[in-house]
Coordinates of C-alpha atoms and ligand atoms in Angstrom, one line a residue:
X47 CA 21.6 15.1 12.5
X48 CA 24.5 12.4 11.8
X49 CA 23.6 8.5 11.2
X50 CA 26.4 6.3 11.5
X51 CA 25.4 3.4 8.4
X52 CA 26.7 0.0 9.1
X53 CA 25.0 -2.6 6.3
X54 CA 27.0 -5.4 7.7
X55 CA 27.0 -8.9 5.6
X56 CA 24.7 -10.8 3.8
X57 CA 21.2 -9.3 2.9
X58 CA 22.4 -6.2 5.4
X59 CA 24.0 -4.9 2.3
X60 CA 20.9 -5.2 0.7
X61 CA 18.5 -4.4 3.3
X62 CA 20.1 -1.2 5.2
X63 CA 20.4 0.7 1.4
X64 CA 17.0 0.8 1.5
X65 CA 15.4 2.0 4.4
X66 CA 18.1 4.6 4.2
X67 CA 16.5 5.6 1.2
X68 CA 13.6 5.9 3.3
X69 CA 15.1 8.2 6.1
X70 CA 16.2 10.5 3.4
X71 CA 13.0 11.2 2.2
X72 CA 11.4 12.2 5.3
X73 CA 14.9 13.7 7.4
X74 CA 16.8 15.0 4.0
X75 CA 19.2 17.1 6.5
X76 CA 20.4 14.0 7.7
X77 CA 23.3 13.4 7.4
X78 CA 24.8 9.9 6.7
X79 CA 28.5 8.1 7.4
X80 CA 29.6 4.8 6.4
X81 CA 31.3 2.6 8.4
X82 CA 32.4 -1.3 8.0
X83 CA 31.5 -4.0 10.5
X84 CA 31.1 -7.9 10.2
X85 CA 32.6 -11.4 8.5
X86 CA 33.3 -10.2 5.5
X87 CA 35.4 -7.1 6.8
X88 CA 37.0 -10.0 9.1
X89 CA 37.9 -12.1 5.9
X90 CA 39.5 -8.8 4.5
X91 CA 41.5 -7.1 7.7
X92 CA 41.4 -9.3 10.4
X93 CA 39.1 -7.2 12.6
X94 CA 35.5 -7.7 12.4
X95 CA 34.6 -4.7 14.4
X96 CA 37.6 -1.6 13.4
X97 CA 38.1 1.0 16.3
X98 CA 37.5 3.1 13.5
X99 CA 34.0 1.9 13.4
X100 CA 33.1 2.1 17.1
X101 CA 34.6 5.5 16.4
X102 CA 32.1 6.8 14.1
X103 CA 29.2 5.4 15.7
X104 CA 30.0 7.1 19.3
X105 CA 30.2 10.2 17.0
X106 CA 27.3 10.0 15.1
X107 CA 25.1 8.8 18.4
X108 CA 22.6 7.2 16.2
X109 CA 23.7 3.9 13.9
X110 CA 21.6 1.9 11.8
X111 CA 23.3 -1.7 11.5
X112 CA 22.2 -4.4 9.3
X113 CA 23.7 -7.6 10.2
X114 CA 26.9 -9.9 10.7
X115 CA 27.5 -13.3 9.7
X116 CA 28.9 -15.1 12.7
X117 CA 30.2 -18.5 12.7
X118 CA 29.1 -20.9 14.8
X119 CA 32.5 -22.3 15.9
X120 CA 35.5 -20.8 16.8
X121 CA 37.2 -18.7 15.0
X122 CA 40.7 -17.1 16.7
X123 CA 39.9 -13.2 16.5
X124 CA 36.4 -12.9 15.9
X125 CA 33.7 -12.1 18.1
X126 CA 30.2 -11.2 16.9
X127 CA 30.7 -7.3 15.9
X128 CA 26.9 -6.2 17.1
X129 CA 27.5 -7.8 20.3
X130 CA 30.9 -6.0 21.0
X131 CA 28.9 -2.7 19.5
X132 CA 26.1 -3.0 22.0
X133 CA 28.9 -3.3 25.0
X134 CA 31.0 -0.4 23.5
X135 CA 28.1 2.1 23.1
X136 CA 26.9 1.1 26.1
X137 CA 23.3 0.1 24.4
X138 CA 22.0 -1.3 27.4
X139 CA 18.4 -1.9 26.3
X140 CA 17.0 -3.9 23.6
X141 CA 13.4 -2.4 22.4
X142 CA 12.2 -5.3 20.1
X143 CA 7.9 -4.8 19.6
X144 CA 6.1 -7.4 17.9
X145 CA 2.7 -5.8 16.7
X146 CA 0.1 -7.1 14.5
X147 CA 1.0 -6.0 10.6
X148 CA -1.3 -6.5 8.2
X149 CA 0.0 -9.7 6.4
X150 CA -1.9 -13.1 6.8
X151 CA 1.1 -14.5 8.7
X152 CA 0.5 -11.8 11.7
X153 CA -1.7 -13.1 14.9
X154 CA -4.4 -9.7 15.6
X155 CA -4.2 -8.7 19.1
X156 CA -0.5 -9.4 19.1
X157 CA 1.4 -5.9 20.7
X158 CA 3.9 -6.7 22.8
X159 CA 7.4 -5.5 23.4
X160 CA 10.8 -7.4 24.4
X161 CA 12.5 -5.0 26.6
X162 CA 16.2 -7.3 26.5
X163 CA 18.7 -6.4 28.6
X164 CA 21.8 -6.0 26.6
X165 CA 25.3 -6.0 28.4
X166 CA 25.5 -9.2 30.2
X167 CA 24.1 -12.4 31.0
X168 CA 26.1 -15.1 29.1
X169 CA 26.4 -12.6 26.5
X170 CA 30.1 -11.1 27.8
X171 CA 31.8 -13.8 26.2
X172 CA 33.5 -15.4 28.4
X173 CA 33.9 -18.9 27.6
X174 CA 36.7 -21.3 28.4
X175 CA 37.6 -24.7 27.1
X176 CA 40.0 -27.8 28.7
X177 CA 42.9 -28.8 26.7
X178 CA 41.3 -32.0 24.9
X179 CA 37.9 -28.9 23.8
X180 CA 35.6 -31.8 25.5
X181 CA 34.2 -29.2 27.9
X182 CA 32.8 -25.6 27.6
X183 CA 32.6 -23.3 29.9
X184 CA 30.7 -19.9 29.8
X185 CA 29.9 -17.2 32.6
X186 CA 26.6 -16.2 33.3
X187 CA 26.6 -12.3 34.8
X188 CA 23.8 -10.6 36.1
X189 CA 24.2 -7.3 38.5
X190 CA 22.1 -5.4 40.2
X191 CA 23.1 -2.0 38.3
X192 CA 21.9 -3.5 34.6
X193 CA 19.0 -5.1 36.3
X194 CA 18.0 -1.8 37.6
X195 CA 18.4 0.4 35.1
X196 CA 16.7 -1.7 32.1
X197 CA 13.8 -2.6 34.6
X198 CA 13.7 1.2 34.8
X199 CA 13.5 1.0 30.4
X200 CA 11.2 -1.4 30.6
X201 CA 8.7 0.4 33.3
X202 CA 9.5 3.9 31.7
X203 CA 8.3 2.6 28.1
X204 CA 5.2 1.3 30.1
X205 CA 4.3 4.9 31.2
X206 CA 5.3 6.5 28.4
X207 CA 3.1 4.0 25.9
X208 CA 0.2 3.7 28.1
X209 CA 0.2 0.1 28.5
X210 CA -0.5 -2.1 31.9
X211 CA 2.4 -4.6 32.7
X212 CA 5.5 -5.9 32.6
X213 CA 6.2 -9.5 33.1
X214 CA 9.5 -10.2 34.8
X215 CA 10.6 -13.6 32.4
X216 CA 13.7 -15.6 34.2
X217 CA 14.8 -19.1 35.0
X218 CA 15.5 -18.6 38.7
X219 CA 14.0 -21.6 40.2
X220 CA 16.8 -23.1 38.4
X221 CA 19.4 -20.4 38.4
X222 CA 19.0 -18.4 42.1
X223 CA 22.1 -16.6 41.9
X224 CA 21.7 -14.7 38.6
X225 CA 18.2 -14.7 37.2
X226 CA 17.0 -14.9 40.8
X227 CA 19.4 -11.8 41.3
X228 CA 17.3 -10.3 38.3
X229 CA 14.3 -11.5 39.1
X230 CA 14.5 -9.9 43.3
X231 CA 15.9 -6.3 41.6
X232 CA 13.2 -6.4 39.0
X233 CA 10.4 -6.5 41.6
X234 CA 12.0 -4.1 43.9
X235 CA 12.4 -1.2 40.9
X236 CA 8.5 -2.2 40.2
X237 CA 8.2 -0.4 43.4
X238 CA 8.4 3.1 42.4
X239 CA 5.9 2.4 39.3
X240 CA 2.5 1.4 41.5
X241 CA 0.5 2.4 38.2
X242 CA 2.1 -0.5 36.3
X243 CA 1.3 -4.1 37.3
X244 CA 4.1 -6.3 37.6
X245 CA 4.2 -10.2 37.3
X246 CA 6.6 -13.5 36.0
X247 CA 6.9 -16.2 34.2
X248 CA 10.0 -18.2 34.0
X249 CA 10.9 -18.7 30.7
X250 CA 10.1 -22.0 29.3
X251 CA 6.6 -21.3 30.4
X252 CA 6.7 -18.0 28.8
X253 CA 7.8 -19.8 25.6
X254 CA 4.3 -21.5 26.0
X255 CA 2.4 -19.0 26.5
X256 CA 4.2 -17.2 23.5
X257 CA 3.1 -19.3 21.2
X258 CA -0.2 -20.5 22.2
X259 CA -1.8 -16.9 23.5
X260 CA 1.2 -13.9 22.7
X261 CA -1.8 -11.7 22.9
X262 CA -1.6 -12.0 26.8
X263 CA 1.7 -10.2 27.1
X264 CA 2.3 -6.5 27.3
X265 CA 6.2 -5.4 28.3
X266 CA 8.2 -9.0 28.4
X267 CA 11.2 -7.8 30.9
X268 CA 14.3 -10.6 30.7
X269 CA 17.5 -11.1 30.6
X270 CA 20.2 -10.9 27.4
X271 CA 19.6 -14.8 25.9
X272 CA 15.8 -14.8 26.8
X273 CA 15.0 -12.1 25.0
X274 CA 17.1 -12.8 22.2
X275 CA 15.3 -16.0 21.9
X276 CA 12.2 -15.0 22.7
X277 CA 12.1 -12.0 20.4
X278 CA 12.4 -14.3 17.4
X279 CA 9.8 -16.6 18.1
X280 CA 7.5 -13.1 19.3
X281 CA 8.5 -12.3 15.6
X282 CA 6.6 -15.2 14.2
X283 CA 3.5 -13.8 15.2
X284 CA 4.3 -10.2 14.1
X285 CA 4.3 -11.7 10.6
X286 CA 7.7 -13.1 10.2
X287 CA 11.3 -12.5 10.7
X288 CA 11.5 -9.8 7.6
X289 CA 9.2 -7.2 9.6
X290 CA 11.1 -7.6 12.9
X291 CA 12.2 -4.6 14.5
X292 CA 14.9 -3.7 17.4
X293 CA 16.3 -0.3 18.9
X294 CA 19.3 -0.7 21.2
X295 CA 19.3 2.2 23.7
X296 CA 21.6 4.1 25.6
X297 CA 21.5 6.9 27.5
X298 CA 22.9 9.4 25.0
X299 CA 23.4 6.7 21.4
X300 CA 20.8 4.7 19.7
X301 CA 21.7 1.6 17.5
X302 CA 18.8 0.3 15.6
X303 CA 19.0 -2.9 14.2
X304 CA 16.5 -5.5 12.5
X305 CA 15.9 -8.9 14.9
X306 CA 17.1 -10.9 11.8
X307 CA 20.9 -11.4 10.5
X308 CA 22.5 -12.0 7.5
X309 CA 20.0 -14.2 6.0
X310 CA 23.1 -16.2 3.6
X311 CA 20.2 -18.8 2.5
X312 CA 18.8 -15.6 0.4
X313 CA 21.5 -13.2 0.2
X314 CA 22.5 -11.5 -3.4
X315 CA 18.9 -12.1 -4.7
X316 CA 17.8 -8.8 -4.1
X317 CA 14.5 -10.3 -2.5
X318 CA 14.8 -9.6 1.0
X319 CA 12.2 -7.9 2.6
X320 CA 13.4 -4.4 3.9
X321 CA 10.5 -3.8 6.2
X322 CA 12.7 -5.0 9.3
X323 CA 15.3 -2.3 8.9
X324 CA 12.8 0.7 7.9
X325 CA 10.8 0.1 10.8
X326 CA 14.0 -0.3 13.0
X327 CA 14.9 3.3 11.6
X328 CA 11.7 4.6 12.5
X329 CA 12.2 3.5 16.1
X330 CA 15.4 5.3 15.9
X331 CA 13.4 8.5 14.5
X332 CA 10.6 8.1 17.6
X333 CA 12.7 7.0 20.4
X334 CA 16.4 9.1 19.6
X335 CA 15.4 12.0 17.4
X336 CA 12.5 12.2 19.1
X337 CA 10.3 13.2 16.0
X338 CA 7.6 10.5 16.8
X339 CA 5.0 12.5 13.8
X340 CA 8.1 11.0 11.5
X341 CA 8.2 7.4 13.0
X342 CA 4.2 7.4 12.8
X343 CA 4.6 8.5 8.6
X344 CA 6.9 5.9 8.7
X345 CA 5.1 3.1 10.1
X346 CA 1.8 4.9 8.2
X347 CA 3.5 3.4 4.8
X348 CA 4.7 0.5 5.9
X349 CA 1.0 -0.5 7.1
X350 CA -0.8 1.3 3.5
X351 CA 1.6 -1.0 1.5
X352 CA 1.5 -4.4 3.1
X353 CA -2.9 -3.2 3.6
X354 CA -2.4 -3.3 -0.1
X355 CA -0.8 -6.8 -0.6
X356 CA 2.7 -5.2 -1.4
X357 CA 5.0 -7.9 -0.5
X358 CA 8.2 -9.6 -1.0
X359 CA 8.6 -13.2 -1.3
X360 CA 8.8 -14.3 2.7
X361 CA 5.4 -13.3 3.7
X362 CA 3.6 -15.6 1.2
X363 CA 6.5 -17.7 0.0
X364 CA 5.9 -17.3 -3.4
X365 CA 7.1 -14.9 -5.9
X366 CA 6.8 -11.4 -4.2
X367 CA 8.6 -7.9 -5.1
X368 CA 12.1 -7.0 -4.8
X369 CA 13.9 -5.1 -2.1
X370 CA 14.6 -2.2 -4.0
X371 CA 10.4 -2.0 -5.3
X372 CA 9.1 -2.6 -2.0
X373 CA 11.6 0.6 -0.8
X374 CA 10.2 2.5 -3.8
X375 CA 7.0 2.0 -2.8
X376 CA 7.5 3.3 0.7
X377 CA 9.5 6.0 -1.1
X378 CA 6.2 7.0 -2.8
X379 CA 4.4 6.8 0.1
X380 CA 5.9 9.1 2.3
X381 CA 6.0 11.6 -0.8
Ligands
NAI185 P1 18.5 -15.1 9.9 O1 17.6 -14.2 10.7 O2 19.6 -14.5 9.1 O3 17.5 -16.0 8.9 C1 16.5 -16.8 9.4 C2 15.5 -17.1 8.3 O4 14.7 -15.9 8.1 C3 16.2 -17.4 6.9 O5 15.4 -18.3 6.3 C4 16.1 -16.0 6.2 O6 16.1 -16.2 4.8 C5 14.8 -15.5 6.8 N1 14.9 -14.0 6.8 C6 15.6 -13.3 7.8 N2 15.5 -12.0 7.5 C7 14.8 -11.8 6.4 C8 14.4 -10.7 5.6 N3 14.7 -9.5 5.9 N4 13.6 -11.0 4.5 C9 13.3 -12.2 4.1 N5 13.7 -13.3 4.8 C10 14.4 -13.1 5.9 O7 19.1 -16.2 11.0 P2 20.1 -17.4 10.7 O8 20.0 -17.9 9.4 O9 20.0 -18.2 11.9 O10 21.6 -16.6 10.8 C11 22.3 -16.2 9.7 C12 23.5 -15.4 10.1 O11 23.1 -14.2 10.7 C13 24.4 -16.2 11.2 O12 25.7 -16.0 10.8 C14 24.1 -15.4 12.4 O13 25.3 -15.4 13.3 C15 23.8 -14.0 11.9 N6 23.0 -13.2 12.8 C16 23.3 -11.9 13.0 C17 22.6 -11.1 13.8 C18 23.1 -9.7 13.9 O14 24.1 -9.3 13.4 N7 22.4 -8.8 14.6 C19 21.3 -11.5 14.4 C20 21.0 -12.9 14.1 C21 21.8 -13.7 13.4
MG186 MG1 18.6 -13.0 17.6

C-alpha cells in the first residue's frame, strides 16, 4: 500500500503530518512518499504543480493533499495545483459528507453528501481577457460523458449507503445549454436506479434550503462551482470548516483532500484543527483501500474525542488544544 503525501502550504504542512500519523497507526505497512505541490513550491521553482509530482501520485494511486494557497489575481504561470491534480488523475468525483459531529456548532439530523463533479464546468480554466483587462471572459463546459458518469457516483453511493435521494442542484432556467445539459443527463442516468428517488433544486434555492433545513437533503448531485460552494456552507452545519471532509475519485486513484485550504489567517500557530484531513484519510481507507472496519475505527476516535470535549480552538473559539495533541489523542485512541 503506497500513499502519495502532498501537505501543500499554509496549515497543510501542519495538518496533513498529522493524520498521517494517524494512518500509520492503524495501516503500519503503508507505505508513504512525499511529494511537493502549491505557492510556496511556485515562489521556489516556478512550477506550482512539478511533473514529478503528478508522477508520484499516478504511482502511488492514493494521495492525501493538504492545501494550496492560490492568489486571487493573476499570476503568469500559476494555476491552482489541486485543480490541475483533479484533471490529471482524472478524479472525476468529489465525495464531500457533511454529518452531524458531536461539537455544539453541528446541526443533528444533518447527513448529507456533495457528490461534485470534478473535471469541468468553469473549472477548466479557460478565461480570456481584452487588451485594456476591462472584460473577463471564462467558459463554462458541461458534457454529457462527466454528467453521466458522476450521476452514476452519485446514484452508486446511494445504493451502496442505503440512503433514498439524490437531488439534481443546477441553474438551468438560467443557463439551458450547460446546466440544462446536466440537469436532462442527470434525470435520464436516474433511469436505471428506480429504487432511488430523484428530484432538483436550482441552486440559489438549494442555498436556502441549505441553510434553513440541510437536514432535508440526502445525495446533493451538481455541477464543479456548485458544489464547491455549496460544500462549504454544508460544512457550517457539520460543525465547521476544520472537520470538513472530501475524497476525489477515480476509477483506479483516490485523492483525499480536506474542504478547507491553506487557512494563512492561522497558519504556523500549530492550532489548526486536524480533524478535516484525518477524516479525509479515512474516506480514502473506506472508499480506495476498501478496509471500511479501518475508516469506521477511524471515525470511532474522532467521535470518542470531540464526545469528550477534545477540541482545538475553532470549534469554541477560545483557547482549545494544539494540532499535534488533538492527533495524539486520536493516536491513543486507535491504540
Ligand atoms: P480557508 O478554508 O483556508 O479558511 C477559511 C476560514 O476557516 C479561516 O478563518 C480559517 O482559519 C478557518 N479554517 C479552515 N480550515 C481550518 C482548520 N483545519 N482548523 C481551523 N480553522 C480552519 O479558506 P480561505 O481563507 O478562503 O482561503 C485561504 C487560501 O486557501 C486561499 O489561497 C485559497 O486559494 C486556498 N484554498 C485552497 C484549497 C485547496 O487547495 N484545496 C481549497 C480552498 C481554498
Ligand atoms: Mg472550496
Amino acid at each position: 500500500m503506497k500513499l502519495c503525501v502532498i501537505e501543500g502550504d499554509g496549515i497543510g504542512q501542519e495538518v496533513v503530518p498529522a493524520a498521517v500519523r494517524v494512518l500509520r497507526q492503524v495501516l503500519p505497512q503503508l507505505e508513504i512518499v512525499p511529494a511537493a505541490a502549491g505557492w510556496d513550491k511556485f515562489q521556489e521553482t516556478g512550477d506550482a504543480l512539478p511533473a514529478e509530482t503528478v508522477t508520484i501520485a499516478k504511482e502511488a494511486g492514493a494521495v492525501l493533499f493538504g492545501a494550496c494557497s492560490s492568489p486571487s489575481y493573476p499570476v503568469p504561470g500559476y494555476s491552482s495545483p489541486i485543480v490541475k491534480l483533479r484533471r490529471s488523475m482524472e478524479t472525476y468525483a468529489n465525495l464531500r459528507p457533511t454529518r452531524f459531529l458531536p461539537v455544539p456548532t453541528a446541526r443533528e439530523g444533518v447527513d448529507l453528501i456533495v457528490v461534485r463533479e470534478n473535471t469541468e464546468d468553469l473549472y477548466i480554466g479557460d478565461e480570456t481577457t481584452d487588451d485594456a483587462g476591462d472584460t473577463g471572459i471564462a467558459t463554462k463546459r458541461i458534457t454529457r460523458r462527466a454528467t453521466e458518469r458522476i450521476t452514476h457516483t452519485a446514484f452508486r453511493l446511494a445504493m451502496t449507503q442505503d440512503r433514498r435521494r439524490v437531488t439534481i442542484v443546477h441553474k438551468g432556467n438560467v443557463l439551458p445549454q450547460t446546466d440544462g445539459l446536466f440537469r436532462r443527463v442527470a434525470y435520464e442516468v436516474s433511469k436505471d436506479y428506480p429504487d432511488i428517488e430523484t428530484d432538483e433544486l436550482l441552486v440559489d434555492t438549494a442555498a436556502y434550503w441549505m441553510v434553513k433545513e440541510p437536514a432535508r437533503f440526502d445525495i446533493v448531485l451538481t455541477p464543479n462551482l456548485y458544489g464547491d460552494i455549496l460544500s462549504d456552507m454544508a460544512a457550517a452545519w457539520g460543525g465547521g470548516l476544520g472537520l470538513a471532509p472530501a475524497l476525489n475519485l477515480g476509477d483506479v486513484v483516490a485523492v483525499a483532500e480536506p474542504v478547507h485550504g491553506s487557512a494563512p489567517d492561522i497558519a504556523g500557530q500549530g492550532i489548526a484543527n486536524p480533524t478535516a484531513v484525518i477524516l479525509s484519510a479515512a474516506m480514502l481507507v473506506r472508499h480506495y483501500w476498501k478496509l471500511p472496519v479501518i475508516a469506521d475505527k477511524i471515525d470511532a476516535a474522532v467521535n470518542a474525542a470531540l464526545s469528550r470535549g477534545d477540541y482545538t480552538a475553532d470549534i469554541l473559539g477560545v483557547d482549545g488544544m494544539s494540532t499535534e495533541d488533538f492527533a495524539d489523542i486520536i493516536c491513543a485512541e486507535l491504540g
